[in-house]
XYZ file of N, CA, C and O in Angstrom:
800
model
N 11.648 -37.687 -9.284
C 11.637 -37.128 -10.642
C 12.468 -35.853 -10.683
O 12.478 -35.082 -9.717
N 13.168 -35.632 -11.787
C 13.961 -34.404 -11.892
C 13.069 -33.189 -11.980
O 11.930 -33.254 -12.437
N 13.574 -32.071 -11.533
C 12.841 -30.808 -11.590
C 12.922 -30.273 -13.011
O 13.988 -29.916 -13.493
N 11.779 -30.217 -13.701
C 11.761 -29.803 -15.101
C 11.327 -28.344 -15.269
O 11.016 -27.918 -16.375
N 11.281 -27.600 -14.180
C 10.915 -26.191 -14.296
C 11.979 -25.432 -15.070
O 13.177 -25.681 -14.924
N 11.543 -24.486 -15.888
C 12.457 -23.723 -16.723
C 12.434 -22.256 -16.330
O 11.605 -21.813 -15.529
N 13.370 -21.501 -16.923
C 13.392 -20.054 -16.701
C 12.090 -19.422 -17.160
O 11.586 -18.472 -16.551
N 11.517 -19.958 -18.233
C 10.244 -19.440 -18.731
C 9.133 -19.662 -17.710
O 8.288 -18.793 -17.495
N 9.134 -20.837 -17.072
C 8.131 -21.103 -16.035
C 8.265 -20.109 -14.887
O 7.274 -19.575 -14.385
N 9.500 -19.866 -14.471
C 9.739 -18.930 -13.375
C 9.269 -17.528 -13.740
O 8.697 -16.808 -12.906
N 9.484 -17.133 -14.988
C 9.068 -15.807 -15.423
C 7.547 -15.694 -15.430
O 6.997 -14.641 -15.088
N 6.886 -16.768 -15.802
C 5.422 -16.752 -15.783
C 4.908 -16.631 -14.349
O 3.929 -15.926 -14.094
N 5.570 -17.314 -13.435
C 5.165 -17.194 -12.033
C 5.386 -15.775 -11.517
O 4.570 -15.240 -10.765
N 6.483 -15.159 -11.933
C 6.740 -13.778 -11.538
C 5.669 -12.856 -12.099
O 5.169 -11.967 -11.395
N 5.311 -13.070 -13.363
C 4.271 -12.249 -13.967
C 2.946 -12.376 -13.227
O 2.248 -11.385 -12.992
N 2.613 -13.598 -12.819
C 1.371 -13.815 -12.080
C 1.422 -13.108 -10.728
O 0.442 -12.480 -10.292
N 2.569 -13.201 -10.075
C 2.749 -12.561 -8.766
C 2.584 -11.045 -8.875
O 1.872 -10.417 -8.075
N 3.216 -10.449 -9.868
C 3.127 -8.993 -10.016
C 1.719 -8.572 -10.403
O 1.232 -7.521 -9.966
N 1.056 -9.374 -11.204
C -0.322 -9.059 -11.565
C -1.245 -9.110 -10.357
O -2.195 -8.324 -10.254
N -0.983 -10.043 -9.439
C -1.792 -10.088 -8.221
C -1.588 -8.813 -7.401
O -2.539 -8.259 -6.839
N -0.359 -8.352 -7.328
C -0.104 -7.098 -6.614
C -0.747 -5.916 -7.338
O -1.268 -4.997 -6.694
N -0.703 -5.922 -8.654
C -1.342 -4.838 -9.408
C -2.838 -4.826 -9.159
O -3.455 -3.761 -9.006
N -3.412 -5.997 -9.110
C -4.836 -6.116 -8.825
C -5.151 -5.536 -7.449
O -6.088 -4.745 -7.287
N -4.341 -5.914 -6.458
C -4.555 -5.371 -5.125
C -4.324 -3.872 -5.057
O -4.973 -3.171 -4.280
N -3.400 -3.371 -5.884
C -3.084 -1.944 -5.870
C -4.278 -1.100 -6.295
O -4.465 0.025 -5.817
N -5.094 -1.638 -7.203
C -6.289 -0.902 -7.628
C -7.201 -0.640 -6.433
O -7.685 0.466 -6.219
N -7.438 -1.691 -5.642
C -8.255 -1.505 -4.446
C -7.551 -0.660 -3.406
O -8.197 0.081 -2.662
N -6.218 -0.755 -3.349
C -5.466 0.003 -2.372
C -5.577 1.502 -2.574
O -5.705 2.261 -1.605
N -5.519 1.942 -3.814
C -5.653 3.370 -4.095
C -6.985 3.878 -3.577
O -7.068 4.930 -2.917
N -8.022 3.112 -3.830
C -9.354 3.543 -3.407
C -9.527 3.471 -1.905
O -10.265 4.253 -1.309
N -8.833 2.532 -1.272
C -8.873 2.472 0.189
C -8.212 3.708 0.793
O -8.675 4.241 1.811
N -7.129 4.181 0.181
C -6.501 5.416 0.655
C -7.432 6.603 0.441
O -7.519 7.493 1.295
N -8.126 6.624 -0.701
C -9.074 7.716 -0.942
C -10.179 7.701 0.110
O -10.648 8.759 0.562
N -10.617 6.504 0.491
C -11.648 6.404 1.525
C -11.125 6.931 2.852
O -11.847 7.588 3.611
N -9.852 6.652 3.159
C -9.260 7.160 4.399
C -9.196 8.681 4.392
O -9.343 9.322 5.441
N -8.976 9.264 3.224
C -8.998 10.729 3.117
C -10.353 11.255 3.582
O -10.437 12.247 4.316
N -11.422 10.576 3.184
C -12.754 11.014 3.594
C -12.957 10.834 5.102
O -13.645 11.629 5.745
N -12.360 9.766 5.661
C -12.465 9.562 7.104
C -11.894 10.760 7.864
O -12.464 11.215 8.850
N -10.753 11.267 7.398
C -10.050 12.329 8.124
C -10.257 13.704 7.500
O -9.497 14.632 7.761
N -11.328 13.827 6.719
C -11.653 15.114 6.104
C -11.853 16.182 7.180
O -12.501 15.961 8.197
N -11.256 17.341 6.936
C -11.402 18.441 7.865
C -10.444 18.418 9.037
O -10.538 19.266 9.928
N -9.513 17.452 9.035
C -8.521 17.360 10.110
C -7.144 17.677 9.545
O -6.961 17.732 8.324
N -6.132 17.861 10.417
C -4.775 18.107 9.922
C -4.203 16.939 9.116
O -3.176 17.105 8.463
N -4.862 15.774 9.152
C -4.326 14.592 8.470
C -4.908 14.388 7.076
O -4.444 13.524 6.339
N -5.909 15.171 6.731
C -6.540 15.003 5.417
C -5.540 15.210 4.284
O -5.451 14.394 3.351
N -4.775 16.301 4.346
C -3.835 16.615 3.263
C -2.756 15.550 3.141
O -2.372 15.161 2.032
N -2.269 15.041 4.284
C -1.222 14.023 4.254
C -1.734 12.738 3.607
O -1.043 12.112 2.795
N -2.945 12.340 3.962
C -3.510 11.119 3.383
C -3.819 11.297 1.902
O -3.668 10.363 1.114
N -4.241 12.495 1.524
C -4.503 12.767 0.110
C -3.207 12.662 -0.693
O -3.187 12.087 -1.791
N -2.116 13.192 -0.131
C -0.818 13.090 -0.799
C -0.368 11.630 -0.883
O 0.200 11.200 -1.894
N -0.621 10.856 0.169
C -0.278 9.438 0.142
C -1.085 8.701 -0.920
O -0.556 7.820 -1.617
N -2.356 9.030 -1.047
C -3.188 8.385 -2.063
C -2.627 8.649 -3.456
O -2.582 7.745 -4.303
N -2.193 9.890 -3.709
C -1.588 10.207 -5.010
C -0.301 9.419 -5.225
O -0.033 8.925 -6.325
N 0.501 9.283 -4.163
C 1.769 8.568 -4.283
C 1.536 7.074 -4.523
O 2.228 6.442 -5.324
N 0.543 6.521 -3.845
C 0.210 5.107 -4.024
C -0.299 4.856 -5.442
O 0.007 3.826 -6.061
N -1.044 5.804 -5.971
C -1.509 5.670 -7.359
C -0.327 5.723 -8.327
O -0.292 5.000 -9.331
N 0.647 6.560 -8.013
C 1.867 6.608 -8.836
C 2.608 5.273 -8.776
O 3.100 4.777 -9.800
N 2.667 4.669 -7.586
C 3.285 3.348 -7.454
C 2.566 2.326 -8.328
O 3.195 1.468 -8.959
N 1.238 2.391 -8.330
C 0.448 1.458 -9.145
C 0.795 1.591 -10.621
O 0.982 0.577 -11.317
N 0.919 2.815 -11.083
C 1.261 3.017 -12.499
C 2.675 2.522 -12.788
O 2.929 1.935 -13.854
N 3.597 2.736 -11.851
C 4.959 2.236 -12.046
C 4.977 0.708 -12.090
O 5.724 0.110 -12.867
N 4.174 0.073 -11.238
C 4.113 -1.389 -11.261
C 3.578 -1.887 -12.598
O 4.085 -2.880 -13.145
N 2.578 -1.215 -13.135
C 2.054 -1.620 -14.440
C 3.137 -1.530 -15.517
O 3.252 -2.412 -16.380
N 3.955 -0.482 -15.447
C 5.040 -0.349 -16.426
C 6.105 -1.429 -16.223
O 6.681 -1.941 -17.198
N 6.370 -1.784 -14.984
C 7.329 -2.851 -14.711
C 6.840 -4.167 -15.316
O 7.597 -4.918 -15.930
N 5.556 -4.437 -15.138
C 4.982 -5.668 -15.690
C 5.124 -5.697 -17.204
O 5.508 -6.723 -17.795
N 4.836 -4.578 -17.845
C 4.967 -4.512 -19.301
C 6.420 -4.648 -19.727
O 6.737 -5.311 -20.729
N 7.329 -4.064 -18.971
C 8.750 -4.150 -19.295
C 9.234 -5.605 -19.258
O 10.128 -5.999 -20.020
N 8.627 -6.393 -18.368
C 8.988 -7.799 -18.259
C 8.266 -8.679 -19.279
O 8.455 -9.897 -19.305
N 7.425 -8.069 -20.098
C 6.753 -8.809 -21.160
C 5.433 -9.431 -20.765
O 4.947 -10.338 -21.438
N 4.806 -8.921 -19.698
C 3.527 -9.470 -19.242
C 2.441 -8.407 -19.338
O 2.720 -7.221 -19.490
N 1.210 -8.837 -19.214
C 0.086 -7.909 -19.146
C -1.030 -8.561 -18.336
O -1.099 -9.792 -18.237
N -1.894 -7.747 -17.723
C -2.974 -8.311 -16.910
C -3.900 -9.184 -17.747
O -4.210 -8.866 -18.899
N -4.340 -10.296 -17.153
C -5.298 -11.174 -17.838
C -6.679 -10.542 -17.807
O -6.997 -9.728 -16.937
N -7.529 -10.937 -18.754
C -8.858 -10.354 -18.874
C -9.702 -10.513 -17.626
O -10.356 -9.576 -17.169
N -9.673 -11.718 -17.006
C -10.498 -11.930 -15.818
C -10.023 -11.071 -14.660
O -10.810 -10.660 -13.812
N -8.740 -10.786 -14.639
C -8.229 -9.942 -13.558
C -8.716 -8.507 -13.721
O -8.945 -7.798 -12.750
N -8.873 -8.076 -14.967
C -9.397 -6.725 -15.172
C -10.837 -6.635 -14.665
O -11.248 -5.618 -14.090
N -11.619 -7.698 -14.863
C -12.988 -7.704 -14.365
C -13.001 -7.657 -12.837
O -13.780 -6.929 -12.228
N -12.117 -8.433 -12.228
C -12.034 -8.441 -10.773
C -11.544 -7.096 -10.248
O -11.975 -6.632 -9.197
N -10.662 -6.460 -11.020
C -10.193 -5.136 -10.633
C -11.357 -4.154 -10.572
O -11.446 -3.312 -9.683
N -12.285 -4.261 -11.530
C -13.455 -3.400 -11.516
C -14.274 -3.580 -10.252
O -14.779 -2.618 -9.670
N -14.377 -4.833 -9.803
C -15.093 -5.103 -8.563
C -14.362 -4.485 -7.378
O -14.975 -3.886 -6.490
N -13.039 -4.607 -7.366
C -12.266 -4.023 -6.273
C -12.395 -2.509 -6.252
O -12.389 -1.889 -5.196
N -12.494 -1.911 -7.428
C -12.673 -0.458 -7.470
C -13.955 -0.070 -6.761
O -14.011 0.890 -5.998
N -15.034 -0.837 -7.018
C -16.304 -0.551 -6.380
C -16.206 -0.719 -4.876
O -16.671 0.121 -4.092
N -15.563 -1.810 -4.432
C -15.410 -2.055 -3.002
C -14.566 -0.966 -2.363
O -14.885 -0.445 -1.293
N -13.456 -0.606 -3.030
C -12.569 0.413 -2.492
C -13.253 1.751 -2.345
O -13.029 2.485 -1.381
N -14.113 2.080 -3.300
C -14.836 3.337 -3.231
C -15.774 3.357 -2.041
O -15.958 4.375 -1.368
N -16.362 2.207 -1.735
C -17.276 2.137 -0.604
C -16.553 2.251 0.724
O -17.149 2.613 1.735
N -15.258 1.937 0.744
C -14.496 2.008 1.980
C -14.989 1.008 3.007
O -15.559 1.373 4.027
N -14.808 -0.303 2.781
C -15.445 -1.317 3.617
C -14.916 -1.375 5.038
O -15.543 -1.958 5.903
N -13.773 -0.784 5.327
C -13.177 -0.902 6.655
C -13.767 0.092 7.639
O -13.665 -0.098 8.838
N -14.361 1.148 7.138
C -14.908 2.177 8.024
C -16.067 2.851 7.291
O -15.982 4.010 6.902
N -17.126 2.094 7.129
C -18.230 2.530 6.272
C -18.835 3.860 6.707
O -19.260 4.652 5.876
N -18.879 4.092 8.004
C -19.508 5.316 8.504
C -18.521 6.470 8.620
O -18.893 7.565 9.026
N -17.234 6.229 8.247
C -16.205 7.269 8.264
C -16.057 7.871 9.661
O -15.863 9.078 9.803
N -16.159 7.056 10.709
C -16.056 7.529 12.079
C -14.602 7.483 12.544
O -14.002 6.419 12.617
N -14.065 8.629 12.906
C -12.655 8.714 13.284
C -12.387 8.111 14.662
O -11.268 7.686 14.935
N -13.381 8.126 15.536
C -13.164 7.637 16.895
C -13.603 6.190 17.086
O -13.544 5.661 18.193
N -14.032 5.546 16.039
C -14.441 4.147 16.129
C -13.231 3.231 15.973
O -12.203 3.617 15.404
N -13.363 2.007 16.470
C -12.273 1.042 16.314
C -12.000 0.749 14.841
O -10.877 0.406 14.467
N -13.021 0.904 13.999
C -12.834 0.641 12.575
C -11.871 1.634 11.935
O -11.240 1.326 10.927
N -11.746 2.833 12.508
C -10.767 3.793 11.998
C -9.357 3.270 12.215
O -8.468 3.460 11.379
N -9.142 2.606 13.369
C -7.834 2.014 13.621
C -7.576 0.843 12.678
O -6.472 0.684 12.150
N -8.606 0.017 12.463
C -8.461 -1.103 11.531
C -8.109 -0.582 10.142
O -7.258 -1.155 9.439
N -8.748 0.514 9.745
C -8.474 1.093 8.432
C -7.000 1.472 8.301
O -6.342 1.120 7.315
N -6.462 2.152 9.299
C -5.052 2.534 9.273
C -4.142 1.305 9.327
O -3.116 1.243 8.644
N -4.516 0.321 10.141
C -3.708 -0.899 10.248
C -3.637 -1.634 8.915
O -2.566 -2.124 8.509
N -4.760 -1.737 8.227
C -4.787 -2.458 6.963
C -4.010 -1.721 5.878
O -3.322 -2.345 5.056
N -4.115 -0.399 5.870
C -3.320 0.378 4.919
C -1.830 0.163 5.177
O -1.047 0.005 4.235
N -1.453 0.146 6.448
C -0.053 -0.077 6.793
C 0.409 -1.458 6.349
O 1.499 -1.612 5.767
N -0.402 -2.481 6.600
C -0.045 -3.830 6.174
C 0.087 -3.951 4.675
O 0.984 -4.643 4.162
N -0.788 -3.258 3.946
C -0.730 -3.304 2.487
C 0.554 -2.668 1.964
O 1.181 -3.175 1.031
N 0.958 -1.546 2.565
C 2.193 -0.893 2.131
C 3.400 -1.769 2.456
O 4.352 -1.857 1.673
N 3.378 -2.441 3.606
C 4.482 -3.347 3.940
C 4.594 -4.474 2.906
O 5.703 -4.858 2.510
N 3.444 -5.011 2.492
C 3.462 -6.066 1.481
C 4.048 -5.546 0.173
O 4.831 -6.238 -0.497
N 3.685 -4.321 -0.184
C 4.216 -3.716 -1.404
C 5.721 -3.533 -1.307
O 6.458 -3.808 -2.271
N 6.187 -3.097 -0.140
C 7.626 -2.905 0.026
C 8.384 -4.220 -0.144
O 9.461 -4.264 -0.749
N 7.828 -5.297 0.389
C 8.460 -6.603 0.233
C 8.543 -7.007 -1.237
O 9.516 -7.641 -1.664
N 7.519 -6.630 -2.010
C 7.560 -6.926 -3.437
C 8.702 -6.182 -4.109
O 9.446 -6.760 -4.916
N 8.857 -4.884 -3.803
C 9.954 -4.125 -4.416
C 11.299 -4.743 -4.032
O 12.203 -4.846 -4.865
N 11.445 -5.163 -2.779
C 12.695 -5.772 -2.350
C 12.947 -7.098 -3.075
O 14.085 -7.417 -3.418
N 11.887 -7.866 -3.298
C 12.032 -9.123 -4.031
C 12.518 -8.858 -5.453
O 13.382 -9.587 -5.983
N 11.982 -7.811 -6.082
C 12.413 -7.473 -7.444
C 13.863 -6.996 -7.460
O 14.610 -7.296 -8.408
N 14.271 -6.274 -6.432
C 15.681 -5.866 -6.352
C 16.602 -7.082 -6.239
O 17.687 -7.112 -6.824
N 16.168 -8.074 -5.496
C 16.954 -9.304 -5.378
C 17.073 -9.987 -6.740
O 18.156 -10.426 -7.144
N 15.956 -10.066 -7.465
C 15.972 -10.686 -8.792
C 16.794 -9.878 -9.786
O 17.355 -10.435 -10.741
N 16.872 -8.564 -9.571
C 17.603 -7.697 -10.499
C 19.085 -8.032 -10.557
O 19.765 -7.689 -11.533
N 19.598 -8.696 -9.527
C 21.016 -9.068 -9.537
C 21.339 -10.031 -10.672
O 22.483 -10.101 -11.128
N 20.303 -10.765 -11.136
C 20.520 -11.744 -12.213
C 19.709 -11.444 -13.466
O 19.731 -12.240 -14.412
N 18.973 -10.333 -13.458
C 18.067 -10.043 -14.575
C 18.173 -8.562 -14.927
O 17.695 -7.701 -14.195
N 18.784 -8.285 -16.071
C 19.042 -6.903 -16.473
C 17.781 -6.163 -16.906
O 17.828 -4.952 -17.154
N 16.664 -6.852 -17.017
C 15.428 -6.180 -17.430
C 14.912 -5.230 -16.338
O 14.131 -4.321 -16.633
N 15.321 -5.433 -15.106
C 14.788 -4.634 -14.006
C 15.474 -3.274 -13.928
O 16.681 -3.153 -14.138
N 14.676 -2.256 -13.632
C 15.161 -0.886 -13.475
C 15.523 -0.678 -12.003
O 14.662 -0.349 -11.173
N 16.794 -0.882 -11.673
C 17.224 -0.840 -10.275
C 16.999 0.533 -9.635
O 16.480 0.617 -8.505
N 17.367 1.641 -10.281
C 17.104 2.952 -9.656
C 15.623 3.166 -9.353
O 15.276 3.721 -8.296
N 14.750 2.748 -10.257
C 13.317 2.891 -10.009
C 12.900 2.052 -8.811
O 12.153 2.522 -7.946
N 13.374 0.820 -8.726
C 13.003 -0.045 -7.617
C 13.481 0.522 -6.283
O 12.760 0.468 -5.278
N 14.676 1.091 -6.274
C 15.162 1.705 -5.034
C 14.305 2.906 -4.655
O 14.039 3.144 -3.464
N 13.882 3.661 -5.647
C 13.007 4.800 -5.377
C 11.663 4.321 -4.831
O 11.095 4.934 -3.914
N 11.164 3.205 -5.359
C 9.896 2.662 -4.879
C 10.008 2.168 -3.441
O 9.067 2.322 -2.653
N 11.141 1.595 -3.073
C 11.357 1.198 -1.682
C 11.350 2.434 -0.785
O 10.736 2.438 0.301
N 12.019 3.497 -1.224
C 12.058 4.733 -0.431
C 10.661 5.332 -0.292
O 10.295 5.843 0.777
N 9.878 5.272 -1.345
C 8.503 5.768 -1.270
C 7.693 4.973 -0.260
O 6.910 5.531 0.523
N 7.851 3.655 -0.270
C 7.126 2.814 0.681
C 7.529 3.155 2.109
O 6.679 3.204 3.013
N 8.821 3.400 2.337
C 9.282 3.795 3.661
C 8.597 5.090 4.105
O 8.172 5.222 5.256
N 8.516 6.041 3.185
C 7.849 7.309 3.497
C 6.378 7.075 3.821
O 5.843 7.658 4.789
N 5.710 6.239 3.054
C 4.297 5.957 3.299
C 4.090 5.304 4.659
O 3.164 5.654 5.398
N 4.971 4.366 5.017
C 4.875 3.708 6.324
C 5.098 4.697 7.462
O 4.391 4.664 8.482
N 6.063 5.580 7.297
C 6.334 6.574 8.334
C 5.156 7.524 8.516
O 4.798 7.885 9.646
N 4.543 7.937 7.423
C 3.392 8.834 7.512
C 2.204 8.147 8.173
O 1.511 8.735 9.007
N 1.952 6.889 7.807
C 0.849 6.159 8.425
C 1.099 5.955 9.918
O 0.170 6.056 10.729
N 2.346 5.673 10.286
C 2.679 5.524 11.703
C 2.469 6.844 12.444
O 1.943 6.861 13.570
N 2.868 7.946 11.805
C 2.698 9.256 12.442
C 1.222 9.550 12.672
O 0.823 9.996 13.766
N 0.390 9.296 11.662
C -1.042 9.568 11.784
C -1.670 8.666 12.847
O -2.501 9.099 13.646
N -1.261 7.408 12.863
C -1.796 6.474 13.858
C -1.473 6.931 15.266
O -2.350 6.981 16.150
N -0.212 7.298 15.520
C 0.191 7.725 16.857
C -0.453 9.052 17.243
O -0.749 9.291 18.428
N -0.676 9.913 16.261
C -1.263 11.223 16.543
C -2.759 11.151 16.813
O -3.335 12.114 17.328
N -3.389 10.031 16.472
C -4.849 9.949 16.602
C -5.324 8.827 17.509
O -6.518 8.725 17.763
N -4.421 8.007 18.002
C -4.861 6.827 18.749
C -5.613 7.199 20.029
O -6.531 6.490 20.458
N -5.274 8.339 20.655
C -5.977 8.744 21.874
C -7.437 9.099 21.579
O -8.294 8.995 22.473
N -7.715 9.544 20.366
C -9.104 9.843 20.005
C -9.970 8.599 20.112
O -11.161 8.688 20.435
N -9.383 7.452 19.822
C -10.162 6.219 19.801
C -10.123 5.478 21.136
O -11.133 4.943 21.584
N -8.943 5.440 21.742
C -8.770 4.543 22.875
C -8.275 5.227 24.150
O -8.082 4.557 25.163
N -8.048 6.532 24.111
C -7.540 7.223 25.291
C -8.630 7.485 26.320
O -9.829 7.497 26.011
N -8.218 7.750 27.562
C -9.162 8.004 28.656
C -9.469 9.481 28.855
O -10.404 9.823 29.556
N -8.642 10.343 28.229
C -8.850 11.773 28.415
C -9.810 12.352 27.392
O -10.567 11.651 26.731
N -9.763 13.678 27.268
C -10.594 14.395 26.306
C -10.045 14.128 24.914
O -8.909 14.516 24.612
N -10.825 13.484 24.003
C -10.315 13.179 22.667
C -9.887 14.406 21.894
O -8.880 14.394 21.189
N -10.654 15.519 22.040
C -10.300 16.725 21.298
C -8.981 17.290 21.796
O -8.124 17.700 21.017
N -8.790 17.283 23.115
C -7.549 17.796 23.679
C -6.371 16.910 23.274
O -5.297 17.399 22.928
N -6.574 15.595 23.310
C -5.510 14.677 22.925
C -5.118 14.878 21.477
O -3.936 14.853 21.125
N -6.120 15.121 20.629
C -5.818 15.333 19.218
C -5.013 16.602 19.021
O -4.063 16.634 18.247
N -5.372 17.676 19.759
C -4.647 18.928 19.615
C -3.206 18.785 20.073
O -2.292 19.370 19.501
N -2.984 17.964 21.110
C -1.638 17.791 21.632
C -0.742 17.022 20.679
O 0.469 17.202 20.659
N -1.340 16.129 19.877
C -0.538 15.242 19.028
C -0.677 15.529 17.549
O -0.036 14.887 16.740
N -1.507 16.513 17.179
C -1.748 16.764 15.757
C -0.475 17.166 15.032
O -0.316 16.895 13.849
N 0.442 17.821 15.745
C 1.690 18.204 15.110
C 2.566 17.029 14.777
O 3.468 17.141 13.955
N 2.286 15.897 15.392
C 3.039 14.684 15.083
C 4.300 14.559 15.904
O 5.046 15.502 16.069
N 4.534 13.392 16.459
C 5.792 13.099 17.130
C 6.681 12.362 16.143
O 6.181 11.831 15.151
N 7.984 12.313 16.361
C 8.845 11.573 15.443
C 8.398 10.122 15.347
O 8.249 9.442 16.355
N 8.146 9.665 14.143
C 7.668 8.301 13.949
C 8.825 7.329 13.928
O 9.915 7.654 13.469
N 8.571 6.129 14.439
C 9.552 5.066 14.286
C 9.652 4.708 12.814
O 8.668 4.765 12.090
N 10.842 4.340 12.357
C 11.007 3.983 10.958
C 10.553 2.542 10.771
O 11.065 1.637 11.402
N 9.556 2.354 9.912
C 8.932 1.047 9.777
C 9.280 0.354 8.478
O 8.701 -0.665 8.142
N 10.201 0.889 7.728
C 10.461 0.321 6.410
C 10.935 -1.108 6.439
O 10.676 -1.860 5.511
N 11.640 -1.516 7.504
C 12.207 -2.856 7.537
C 11.452 -3.774 8.483
O 11.949 -4.817 8.858
N 10.228 -3.362 8.865
C 9.443 -4.221 9.735
C 8.966 -5.442 8.966
O 8.811 -5.402 7.754
N 8.689 -6.554 9.645
C 8.167 -7.733 8.961
C 6.880 -7.402 8.264
O 6.037 -6.669 8.783
N 6.659 -7.913 7.069
C 5.497 -7.561 6.270
C 4.270 -8.358 6.647
O 4.339 -9.549 6.905
N 3.121 -7.679 6.651
C 1.845 -8.360 6.750
C 1.365 -8.515 5.319
O 0.739 -7.625 4.766
N 1.635 -9.620 4.709
C 1.414 -9.773 3.283
C -0.045 -10.009 2.998
O -0.480 -11.114 2.701
N -0.823 -8.950 3.106
C -2.249 -9.042 2.878
C -2.530 -8.842 1.400
O -2.083 -7.890 0.794
N -3.338 -9.707 0.798
C -3.510 -9.654 -0.648
C -4.331 -8.480 -1.121
O -4.171 -8.048 -2.244
N -5.241 -7.941 -0.300
C -6.082 -6.856 -0.776
C -6.520 -6.015 0.398
O -6.937 -6.542 1.423
N -6.457 -4.671 0.286
C -5.849 -4.003 -0.852
C -4.354 -3.964 -0.724
O -3.827 -3.921 0.372
N -3.684 -3.944 -1.842
C -2.250 -3.691 -1.793
C -2.047 -2.273 -2.259
O -2.520 -1.879 -3.301
N -1.386 -1.511 -1.510
C -1.277 -0.098 -1.798
C -0.332 0.194 -2.934
O 0.651 -0.498 -3.102
């Protein structure tokens, strides 16, 4: 049978895809806020708080992109978003907010995977922008750069704290030695872990 898909069908699929990311972004913001609480009182608290604000800005930009393309979130997705907000506030990856537990590493890993998935979305939109003038190319490039910054910061925090969780020496001493941060590897072009929730 011939392929009867139309440009309108493709646009609807794009709208659904972006709405799924927007839905995940709601939980992602709250997951970053939960990570701030995990690292409260440490040199990493301020960095994570700044990342949470930046991720929230990304979420608002994505909502504007969706509207610019002529779409809006469906009603059931808004209800599910409310549920994700509750889950995100609880911080399900590290409920006890323990910095030296393995769950603290999982929390950082999942945040990193979510940002990678978001970066892949921005890159996909840049690819589509070559044939669709509705896309704001400068904004999309800025969003890719923001994702790169977020990945670098998460990598820096992970490397600066990993000895606290898994090292054989004194965790406090290891933290003091690495709190200043070593140069992070650039992770912007790493393969994405396309995890649906949370998406940062």
